[in-house]
Amino acid sequence: MIPVMEFRQFSEQQPAFRVLKPWWDVFTEYLSVIMLMIGVFGCTLQVMQDKIICLPHKISSGSENICEVNRSFFLQLQPNFSNGPGEMRGVKNDLDLQQYSFINQMCYEKALHWYAKYFPYLVLMHTLVFMVCSNFWFKFPGSSSKIEHFISMLSKCFDSPWTTRALSEVSGENPEEKDQKKSGTSRSTTPLSPEESSLEKTQSLRSIPEKIVVDKPSASVLDKKEGEQAKALFEKVKKFRLHVEEGDILYLMYVRQTVFKVLKFLVIIAYNSFLVNKVHNKVCCEVKEIQDVTGYTVFECNHTMAHLFSKLSYCYLFLVAIYGLTSLYTSYWLFYRSLKEYSFEYVRHETGISDIPDVKNDFAFMLHMIDQYDPLYSKRFAVFLSEVSENKLKQLNLNHEWTPDKLRQRLQTNQNNRLELQLFMLPGLPDTVFELTELQSLKLEIINNVTIPASVSQLEDLQELSLYQCSLKLHTSATSFLKENLKVLRVKFDDNKELPNWMYVLRNLEELYLSGSLGPDASKNIVLESLRELKCLKTLYLKSNLTKIPQSIVDVSSHLQRLYLHNDGTKLVMLNNLKKMTSLIELELVRCDLERIPHAIFSLTSLQELDLKENNLRSIEEIVSFQHLRKLICLKLWHNGIMYIPEHIKKLSSLERLYFSHNKIEILPSHLFLCNKLRYLDLSHNDIRFIPPEIGVLQSLQYFSVTCNKLENLPDELFFCKKLKTLKLGKNSLSILSPKISYLTLLTHLELKGNHFEFLPQELGCCCALKLSGLIVEETLFETLPSDVRDQMKAE
């Protein structure tokens, strides 16, 4: 006998695939098994037992129809009991056993209807086709690979500790307390997982029956390893979704196999209904070819399995009918519902995770199939489609990776003498940052999805915050804290939409630095939101593409002391608003395409420092108006196209620092050195050929640079500036260094490299403060100094 298990290979698939088998597929599988048993049983009977038994029939010569005498023949074969119970009479045929076997085989092949002969094999064949067809989409290469990946991810997502934790958090439950929370329903006092208590019947996600699930206490505690596994799951789900949403091969394969089953059902019902009556017990067999062998041409036969096969055929038709009706229902479900779209709307409503996206094509179809098995799978799987959930997981992993001790090792003191923590290109901001209570400055660079929680209030010493290309959100409590405590804010952005709206309410902010494009068209008037609430703002830095001074700056003009406007080369016009900033002590207008010094600057009577770097200044005749700025001590006109210095500069008697580097100056007027308070003078990178002897008047001069000019000699009066500490003479045409350099006893930095010196004067030894580290000169030239001088300089 053939065991049913031998046919298992036709329908076997991985046990995990059961989640993609709806109730009708499971039901039809059981029907297929029953039909398979019918076919196997019929085939076994065909093999094990005689198929047909025949007896010869002697026919009279006048008979027209050889089978009309069947009835009289069988009456003759019946025993006659009229002569007594012990006497038997009948027709003697004189046939032996071999002849009967031969006749049985001949009549079985010739007289028996083909349906009666092959019915068990038809059942077996049709059933195997049904079973193969039902599972074909699990075996087809184009669909099986997607199914295997999906089932693997689904199982991991369902069992992941992160799923339980995420659903618990959005439900407002503390995962650590979930085991102690008892259900208030009368059904059971066993703790229920938050999924089962919140899900109801929807179009895409059907109602979930109540299930008693006892969560392990450890399920809510996500260690580092589990966090990494969950992170990998998010990436797999994201890539898998992009892959399967491109096509609908799974849907088409399932539709095709369902349609095929319906058509096959109709064919089976049609021909079986017509042929089921062809199964008879008694069969008349006429075989003329064997008359010479047996002496008979007509035989009466009995089909031994006819009665059983008839009952099995009706039973088989009944099962096929049920199978077909189920397939018709499946077809109705496939075509009536939109299975290429799947909405998580109700899941979003129930879980509170509002960013779960709807899916389409094969991804949607598989989720619809899963809902037929258990909608809880879809809900738990949806957690890994949410960016909010992914961000929370990243946050948890960040906290594992960046411990407070590790962060403390990165603390440094910045230029403002504040204890600073710098974080660069992280997937988020670790919550452990807010455990560094000593932190004074926080610098975040290229970090997305940054959220400052209420716990920032623990950083009582935090005064400085730097955001470089970071999208940042604030908790309400965090906004209140920063509003009172933040002193310095630096923001570097790519789009003005990235400007944080909360910066306009930082009423105790003293310094604001903004760097980025404030609009797509720099020629248009770009206006920042009002800074009027920043009552304490003293310093404002804007590096952008402004065409005029924004009104928001005017709002704080009464108390603003330092204004730095750095353009990208866009021409800055309409500077009349500068007149209102009477409190300014520092002003920088860098790369603003200015061709003349703006007249509005001359109204800033409190101005102490002015920087007009990298503009298009060629003439500075207006410099005479600077005499009204009696507090001006620093003037920076470097990196322009200035060709000469007007004599009016002598009226700037309060100047202490003057920058004329990177211009086209050829002649230095002697009146320049009437600014006798100068301590810093930079004339490098010009075309200067001669230094007037009046330079000796600058007795306060400490820094003097004329590198990259065309000087051929130096006036001896230069060395009368005995307070000089830095003297830069590199890259000129000098050939002799005066021995009077010995007068510069305070000299600590001397640059001579790039000239035509043949030797250095030994008087350099009198510059006691000058060491080798401060002497910039060719090594061969340094060797021309006496050994004792060299040793003196080498001694640090």
CSV table of C-alpha atoms in Angstrom, one decimal, residues 245-636:
chain,number,residue,atom,x,y,z
A,245,GLU,CA,6.8,47.8,-3.9
A,246,GLU,CA,8.3,48.0,-7.4
A,247,GLY,CA,6.1,45.2,-8.7
A,248,ASP,CA,3.1,42.9,-8.2
A,249,ILE,CA,4.5,39.4,-9.1
A,250,LEU,CA,3.2,37.9,-5.8
A,251,TYR,CA,-0.3,39.2,-6.4
A,252,LEU,CA,-0.3,38.0,-10.0
A,253,MET,CA,1.0,34.6,-9.1
A,254,TYR,CA,-1.7,34.1,-6.5
A,255,VAL,CA,-4.4,35.3,-8.8
A,256,ARG,CA,-3.3,33.0,-11.6
A,257,GLN,CA,-3.2,29.9,-9.4
A,258,THR,CA,-6.6,30.8,-8.0
A,259,VAL,CA,-8.1,31.2,-11.5
A,260,PHE,CA,-6.5,28.0,-12.6
A,261,LYS,CA,-8.1,26.1,-9.6
A,262,VAL,CA,-11.5,27.6,-10.5
A,263,LEU,CA,-11.2,26.5,-14.1
A,264,LYS,CA,-10.0,23.1,-13.1
A,265,PHE,CA,-12.9,22.7,-10.7
A,266,LEU,CA,-15.4,23.5,-13.5
A,267,VAL,CA,-13.8,21.0,-15.8
A,268,ILE,CA,-13.8,18.2,-13.2
A,269,ILE,CA,-17.4,18.9,-12.2
A,270,ALA,CA,-18.5,19.0,-15.9
A,271,TYR,CA,-17.0,15.7,-17.1
A,272,ASN,CA,-17.4,13.8,-13.8
A,273,SER,CA,-21.1,14.6,-13.6
A,274,PHE,CA,-21.6,13.2,-17.0
A,275,LEU,CA,-19.4,10.0,-16.5
A,276,VAL,CA,-20.2,9.1,-13.0
A,277,ASN,CA,-23.2,6.9,-14.2
A,278,LYS,CA,-20.9,4.9,-16.4
A,279,VAL,CA,-19.7,2.8,-13.4
A,280,HIS,CA,-21.8,-0.5,-13.6
A,281,ASN,CA,-21.6,-3.8,-11.7
A,282,LYS,CA,-22.6,-6.0,-14.7
A,283,VAL,CA,-20.8,-5.7,-18.0
A,284,CYS,CA,-21.5,-7.6,-21.3
A,285,CYS,CA,-18.4,-8.5,-23.1
A,286,GLU,CA,-18.2,-9.7,-26.7
A,287,VAL,CA,-14.7,-10.9,-27.9
A,288,LYS,CA,-14.9,-12.8,-31.2
A,289,GLU,CA,-11.1,-13.0,-31.6
A,290,ILE,CA,-10.8,-15.6,-28.9
A,291,GLN,CA,-13.6,-18.0,-30.0
A,292,ASP,CA,-11.1,-20.5,-31.3
A,293,VAL,CA,-9.3,-20.5,-27.9
A,294,THR,CA,-12.3,-20.6,-25.6
A,295,GLY,CA,-15.2,-21.6,-27.8
A,296,TYR,CA,-17.2,-18.6,-26.7
A,297,THR,CA,-17.6,-15.0,-28.0
A,298,VAL,CA,-19.9,-13.5,-25.4
A,299,PHE,CA,-19.1,-13.2,-21.7
A,300,GLU,CA,-21.0,-11.8,-18.8
A,301,CYS,CA,-18.7,-9.9,-16.3
A,302,ASN,CA,-19.0,-8.5,-12.9
A,303,HIS,CA,-16.9,-5.3,-12.0
A,304,THR,CA,-16.1,-6.0,-8.4
A,305,MET,CA,-15.2,-2.4,-7.4
A,306,ALA,CA,-18.1,-0.7,-9.2
A,307,HIS,CA,-20.2,-0.2,-6.2
A,308,LEU,CA,-17.4,1.2,-4.1
A,309,PHE,CA,-16.1,3.4,-6.9
A,310,SER,CA,-19.5,4.8,-7.5
A,311,LYS,CA,-19.8,5.8,-3.9
A,312,LEU,CA,-16.3,7.3,-3.9
A,313,SER,CA,-17.0,9.2,-7.1
A,314,TYR,CA,-20.0,10.9,-5.6
A,315,CYS,CA,-18.0,11.7,-2.5
A,316,TYR,CA,-15.2,13.0,-4.6
A,317,LEU,CA,-17.6,15.2,-6.6
A,318,PHE,CA,-19.0,16.6,-3.3
A,319,LEU,CA,-15.4,17.5,-2.1
A,320,VAL,CA,-14.5,19.0,-5.4
A,321,ALA,CA,-17.7,21.1,-5.3
A,322,ILE,CA,-16.7,22.4,-1.8
A,323,TYR,CA,-13.2,23.0,-3.1
A,324,GLY,CA,-14.5,24.9,-6.1
A,325,LEU,CA,-16.8,27.1,-4.0
A,326,THR,CA,-14.0,28.0,-1.8
A,327,SER,CA,-11.9,28.9,-4.8
A,328,LEU,CA,-14.7,31.1,-6.1
A,329,TYR,CA,-14.8,32.9,-2.7
A,330,THR,CA,-11.1,33.4,-3.0
A,331,SER,CA,-11.5,34.9,-6.4
A,332,TYR,CA,-14.2,37.2,-5.1
A,333,TRP,CA,-11.9,38.3,-2.3
A,334,LEU,CA,-9.0,38.9,-4.7
A,335,PHE,CA,-11.0,41.0,-7.2
A,336,TYR,CA,-13.5,42.7,-4.9
A,337,ARG,CA,-11.0,44.2,-2.5
A,338,SER,CA,-8.1,46.5,-3.4
A,339,LEU,CA,-5.3,44.3,-2.3
A,340,LYS,CA,-2.5,46.4,-3.9
A,341,GLU,CA,-2.9,49.1,-1.2
A,342,TYR,CA,-2.7,48.6,2.5
A,343,SER,CA,-3.5,51.4,5.0
A,344,PHE,CA,-2.2,51.6,8.5
A,345,GLU,CA,-4.6,54.3,9.4
A,346,TYR,CA,-6.2,52.6,12.3
A,347,VAL,CA,-2.8,51.3,13.5
A,348,ARG,CA,-1.6,54.9,13.5
A,349,HIS,CA,-4.6,55.9,15.5
A,350,GLU,CA,-4.4,53.1,18.0
A,351,THR,CA,-0.6,53.1,18.6
A,352,GLY,CA,0.0,56.8,18.4
A,353,ILE,CA,2.8,56.3,15.9
A,354,SER,CA,1.6,58.7,13.3
A,355,ASP,CA,4.2,58.3,10.6
A,356,ILE,CA,3.6,54.7,9.7
A,357,PRO,CA,3.3,54.9,5.9
A,358,ASP,CA,0.8,53.1,3.7
A,359,VAL,CA,2.2,50.5,1.4
A,360,LYS,CA,1.3,49.2,-2.1
A,361,ASN,CA,1.8,46.4,-4.6
A,362,ASP,CA,3.3,43.1,-3.3
A,363,PHE,CA,4.1,44.6,0.1
A,364,ALA,CA,0.4,45.5,0.6
A,365,PHE,CA,-0.8,42.1,-0.7
A,366,MET,CA,1.4,40.1,1.8
A,367,LEU,CA,0.1,42.3,4.7
A,368,HIS,CA,-3.5,41.6,3.6
A,369,MET,CA,-2.7,37.9,3.6
A,370,ILE,CA,-1.2,38.1,7.0
A,371,ASP,CA,-4.3,39.8,8.4
A,372,GLN,CA,-6.2,36.7,7.4
A,373,TYR,CA,-3.9,34.7,9.7
A,374,ASP,CA,-3.5,37.1,12.6
A,375,PRO,CA,-3.7,41.0,12.4
A,376,LEU,CA,-1.4,41.3,15.3
A,377,TYR,CA,1.5,40.5,13.0
A,378,SER,CA,0.8,43.5,10.9
A,379,LYS,CA,0.6,45.8,13.9
A,380,ARG,CA,3.9,44.7,15.3
A,381,PHE,CA,5.5,44.7,11.9
A,382,ALA,CA,4.3,48.3,11.4
A,383,VAL,CA,6.6,49.5,14.2
A,384,PHE,CA,9.6,48.9,11.8
A,385,LEU,CA,8.1,51.1,9.1
A,386,SER,CA,8.0,54.1,11.4
A,387,GLU,CA,10.8,56.7,11.3
A,388,VAL,CA,9.6,57.9,14.7
A,389,SER,CA,10.2,54.4,16.1
A,390,GLU,CA,13.5,54.1,14.3
A,391,ASN,CA,14.6,57.4,15.7
A,392,LYS,CA,13.8,56.2,19.2
A,393,LEU,CA,15.8,53.1,18.7
A,394,LYS,CA,18.7,55.1,17.4
A,395,GLN,CA,18.4,57.2,20.5
A,396,LEU,CA,18.6,54.2,22.7
A,397,ASN,CA,21.6,52.8,20.8
A,398,LEU,CA,23.3,56.2,21.1
A,399,ASN,CA,22.8,56.2,24.8
A,400,HIS,CA,24.5,52.8,24.9
A,401,GLU,CA,27.4,53.9,22.8
A,402,TRP,CA,28.0,57.4,24.3
A,403,THR,CA,28.1,56.9,28.0
A,404,PRO,CA,28.7,59.9,30.3
A,405,ASP,CA,32.3,58.8,30.9
A,406,LYS,CA,33.0,58.7,27.2
A,407,LEU,CA,31.5,62.1,26.7
A,408,ARG,CA,33.5,63.6,29.5
A,409,GLN,CA,36.7,62.5,27.8
A,410,ARG,CA,35.7,64.8,24.8
A,411,LEU,CA,35.3,67.9,26.9
A,412,GLN,CA,37.6,70.8,25.9
A,413,THR,CA,38.0,74.5,26.8
A,414,ASN,CA,37.0,76.7,23.8
A,415,GLN,CA,38.2,80.1,22.8
A,416,ASN,CA,35.6,81.7,25.2
A,417,ASN,CA,37.1,79.8,28.1
A,418,ARG,CA,34.0,77.6,28.4
A,419,LEU,CA,34.0,73.8,28.9
A,420,GLU,CA,32.8,72.6,25.5
A,421,LEU,CA,31.5,69.3,24.1
A,422,GLN,CA,31.7,68.8,20.4
A,423,LEU,CA,29.6,66.1,18.6
A,424,PHE,CA,30.1,65.5,14.9
A,425,MET,CA,27.9,63.5,12.4
A,426,LEU,CA,26.0,61.4,14.9
A,427,PRO,CA,22.6,59.9,14.1
A,428,GLY,CA,21.1,61.9,17.0
A,429,LEU,CA,21.9,63.5,20.3
A,430,PRO,CA,22.6,61.1,23.2
A,431,ASP,CA,20.5,61.7,26.3
A,432,THR,CA,23.6,61.1,28.3
A,433,VAL,CA,24.8,64.6,27.3
A,434,PHE,CA,22.4,66.0,29.8
A,435,GLU,CA,24.1,64.1,32.6
A,436,LEU,CA,27.3,66.3,32.2
A,437,THR,CA,26.2,69.0,34.7
A,438,GLU,CA,29.5,70.8,34.3
A,439,LEU,CA,29.0,71.4,30.6
A,440,GLN,CA,29.0,75.1,29.5
A,441,SER,CA,29.1,74.9,25.7
A,442,LEU,CA,27.5,72.4,23.4
A,443,LYS,CA,28.6,72.2,19.8
A,444,LEU,CA,26.6,70.0,17.4
A,445,GLU,CA,27.7,69.5,13.7
A,446,ILE,CA,25.8,67.7,10.9
A,447,ILE,CA,23.4,65.9,13.2
A,448,ASN,CA,19.8,65.3,12.0
A,449,ASN,CA,16.7,64.9,14.1
A,450,VAL,CA,18.1,66.6,17.2
A,451,THR,CA,15.6,67.1,20.0
A,452,ILE,CA,16.5,68.9,23.1
A,453,PRO,CA,14.4,67.3,25.9
A,454,ALA,CA,13.3,68.9,29.2
A,455,SER,CA,16.3,67.2,30.9
A,456,VAL,CA,18.5,70.0,29.5
A,457,SER,CA,17.5,71.9,32.6
A,458,GLN,CA,20.1,69.7,34.4
A,459,LEU,CA,22.8,71.6,32.6
A,460,GLU,CA,22.7,74.6,34.9
A,461,ASP,CA,26.0,76.0,33.6
A,462,LEU,CA,25.1,75.7,29.9
A,463,GLN,CA,25.5,79.1,28.2
A,464,GLU,CA,26.6,78.4,24.7
A,465,LEU,CA,25.0,76.4,21.9
A,466,SER,CA,26.4,75.8,18.4
A,467,LEU,CA,24.3,74.2,15.7
A,468,TYR,CA,26.1,73.5,12.4
A,469,GLN,CA,23.7,72.1,9.8
A,470,CYS,CA,21.5,70.5,12.4
A,471,SER,CA,17.7,70.3,12.4
A,472,LEU,CA,16.7,70.9,16.0
A,473,LYS,CA,13.5,70.8,18.0
A,474,LEU,CA,12.9,71.9,21.5
A,475,HIS,CA,10.7,70.5,24.2
A,476,THR,CA,8.5,73.2,25.8
A,477,SER,CA,10.4,73.0,29.1
A,478,ALA,CA,13.7,73.1,27.2
A,479,THR,CA,12.6,76.3,25.5
A,480,SER,CA,11.9,77.9,28.8
A,481,PHE,CA,15.3,76.9,30.2
A,482,LEU,CA,17.3,78.2,27.2
A,483,LYS,CA,15.3,81.3,27.2
A,484,GLU,CA,16.7,82.1,30.6
A,485,ASN,CA,20.2,80.7,30.5
A,486,LEU,CA,21.5,80.7,26.9
A,487,LYS,CA,24.1,83.5,26.3
A,488,VAL,CA,25.6,82.5,22.9
A,489,LEU,CA,23.9,80.8,20.0
A,490,ARG,CA,25.7,79.8,16.7
A,491,VAL,CA,23.6,78.5,13.8
A,492,LYS,CA,25.0,77.4,10.4
A,493,PHE,CA,22.3,76.5,7.9
A,494,ASP,CA,21.7,75.7,4.2
A,495,ASP,CA,18.2,77.2,3.9
A,496,ASN,CA,16.5,79.9,5.9
A,497,LYS,CA,13.8,77.5,6.7
A,498,GLU,CA,16.3,75.7,8.9
A,499,LEU,CA,16.5,78.7,11.2
A,500,PRO,CA,15.1,77.7,14.6
A,501,ASN,CA,12.0,79.8,15.4
A,502,TRP,CA,12.7,79.5,19.1
A,503,MET,CA,15.8,81.7,18.8
A,504,TYR,CA,13.7,84.8,18.6
A,505,VAL,CA,12.5,84.4,22.2
A,506,LEU,CA,15.9,83.9,23.9
A,507,ARG,CA,15.6,87.1,25.9
A,508,ASN,CA,18.9,86.7,27.7
A,509,LEU,CA,20.9,85.9,24.6
A,510,GLU,CA,24.0,88.1,24.3
A,511,GLU,CA,25.7,86.8,21.1
A,512,LEU,CA,24.0,85.5,18.0
A,513,TYR,CA,25.9,84.0,15.0
A,514,LEU,CA,24.0,83.0,11.9
A,515,SER,CA,25.7,81.6,8.8
A,516,GLY,CA,23.9,80.4,5.7
A,517,SER,CA,21.8,81.5,2.7
A,518,LEU,CA,18.7,83.5,3.7
A,519,GLY,CA,17.0,83.2,0.4
A,520,PRO,CA,17.2,81.7,-3.1
A,521,ASP,CA,17.6,85.1,-4.7
A,522,ALA,CA,20.1,87.4,-3.0
A,523,SER,CA,19.0,90.4,-5.0
A,524,LYS,CA,15.7,90.4,-3.1
A,525,ASN,CA,15.1,92.0,0.2
A,526,ILE,CA,15.6,89.3,2.9
A,527,VAL,CA,14.2,90.1,6.3
A,528,LEU,CA,14.7,87.9,9.3
A,529,GLU,CA,12.0,87.5,11.8
A,530,SER,CA,12.0,90.2,14.5
A,531,LEU,CA,14.8,90.1,17.1
A,532,ARG,CA,13.0,92.7,19.2
A,533,GLU,CA,12.7,90.3,22.1
A,534,LEU,CA,16.4,89.9,22.4
A,535,LYS,CA,16.9,92.7,24.9
A,536,CYS,CA,20.3,91.6,25.9
A,537,LEU,CA,21.8,91.0,22.5
A,538,LYS,CA,25.2,92.7,22.2
A,539,THR,CA,26.8,90.8,19.3
A,540,LEU,CA,25.2,89.8,16.0
A,541,TYR,CA,27.1,87.9,13.2
A,542,LEU,CA,25.5,87.3,9.8
A,543,LYS,CA,27.3,85.4,7.1
A,544,SER,CA,24.8,85.3,4.2
A,545,ASN,CA,23.8,87.0,0.9
A,546,LEU,CA,22.2,90.2,2.1
A,547,THR,CA,21.3,93.1,-0.2
A,548,LYS,CA,20.5,95.4,2.6
A,549,ILE,CA,20.5,95.5,6.4
A,550,PRO,CA,17.4,93.6,7.6
A,551,GLN,CA,14.8,95.3,9.7
A,552,SER,CA,15.4,92.8,12.5
A,553,ILE,CA,18.8,94.3,13.1
A,554,VAL,CA,17.4,97.7,13.4
A,555,ASP,CA,15.0,96.3,16.1
A,556,VAL,CA,18.1,95.7,18.3
A,557,SER,CA,20.1,98.7,17.2
A,558,SER,CA,19.8,100.6,20.5
A,559,HIS,CA,21.7,98.0,22.4
A,560,LEU,CA,23.7,96.2,19.7
A,561,GLN,CA,27.5,96.7,20.2
A,562,ARG,CA,29.1,94.3,17.7
A,563,LEU,CA,27.7,93.8,14.1
A,564,TYR,CA,29.5,91.4,11.7
A,565,LEU,CA,28.0,91.2,8.2
A,566,HIS,CA,29.9,88.8,5.9
A,567,ASN,CA,28.4,88.5,2.4
A,568,ASP,CA,29.2,86.0,-0.3
A,569,GLY,CA,30.1,88.8,-2.7
A,570,THR,CA,26.5,90.1,-3.0
A,571,LYS,CA,26.4,93.9,-3.2
A,572,LEU,CA,25.2,95.5,0.0
A,573,VAL,CA,23.3,98.6,-0.6
A,574,MET,CA,21.0,101.0,1.4
A,575,LEU,CA,23.2,101.2,4.5
A,576,ASN,CA,21.4,104.2,6.0
A,577,ASN,CA,20.1,102.0,8.8
A,578,LEU,CA,23.6,102.0,10.2
A,579,LYS,CA,23.1,105.5,11.5
A,580,LYS,CA,20.6,104.2,14.1
A,581,MET,CA,23.2,101.8,15.6
A,582,THR,CA,24.8,104.4,17.8
A,583,SER,CA,25.9,101.9,20.4
A,584,LEU,CA,28.1,99.9,17.9
A,585,ILE,CA,31.7,99.6,19.0
A,586,GLU,CA,32.7,96.9,16.4
A,587,LEU,CA,31.5,96.8,12.7
A,588,GLU,CA,32.5,94.3,10.0
A,589,LEU,CA,31.3,94.6,6.4
A,590,VAL,CA,33.2,91.8,4.7
A,591,ARG,CA,32.8,90.8,1.0
A,592,CYS,CA,29.9,93.2,0.5
A,593,ASP,CA,31.1,94.5,-2.9
A,594,LEU,CA,31.6,98.0,-1.5
A,595,GLU,CA,33.3,100.5,-3.8
A,596,ARG,CA,33.5,103.3,-1.3
A,597,ILE,CA,33.4,103.7,2.4
A,598,PRO,CA,29.7,104.0,3.4
A,599,HIS,CA,28.9,107.5,4.8
A,600,ALA,CA,26.6,106.0,7.4
A,601,ILE,CA,29.6,104.7,9.2
A,602,PHE,CA,30.8,108.2,10.1
A,603,SER,CA,27.8,108.6,12.3
A,604,LEU,CA,28.8,105.8,14.7
A,605,THR,CA,30.5,107.9,17.3
A,606,SER,CA,31.1,105.0,19.6
A,607,LEU,CA,32.8,102.8,17.0
A,608,GLN,CA,36.2,101.4,18.0
A,609,GLU,CA,36.8,98.8,15.4
A,610,LEU,CA,35.9,98.8,11.7
A,611,ASP,CA,36.7,96.0,9.2
A,612,LEU,CA,36.0,96.4,5.5
A,613,LYS,CA,37.8,93.3,4.3
A,614,GLU,CA,37.5,91.9,0.8
A,615,ASN,CA,35.5,94.7,-0.9
A,616,ASN,CA,36.2,96.7,-4.0
A,617,LEU,CA,37.7,99.7,-2.4
A,618,ARG,CA,40.1,101.6,-4.6
A,619,SER,CA,39.9,105.1,-3.3
A,620,ILE,CA,39.6,106.0,0.4
A,621,GLU,CA,39.4,109.7,0.3
A,622,GLU,CA,36.5,109.5,2.7
A,623,ILE,CA,38.9,108.5,5.4
A,624,VAL,CA,39.1,112.1,6.5
A,625,SER,CA,35.6,111.7,8.0
A,626,PHE,CA,36.9,109.1,10.4
A,627,GLN,CA,38.3,112.0,12.5
A,628,HIS,CA,34.9,112.4,13.9
A,629,LEU,CA,35.1,108.8,15.3
A,630,ARG,CA,37.3,109.7,18.2
A,631,LYS,CA,37.1,106.3,19.7
A,632,LEU,CA,38.2,104.4,16.6
A,633,ILE,CA,41.3,102.5,17.4
A,634,CYS,CA,41.3,99.7,14.8
A,635,LEU,CA,40.8,100.2,11.1
A,636,LYS,CA,41.0,97.2,8.7
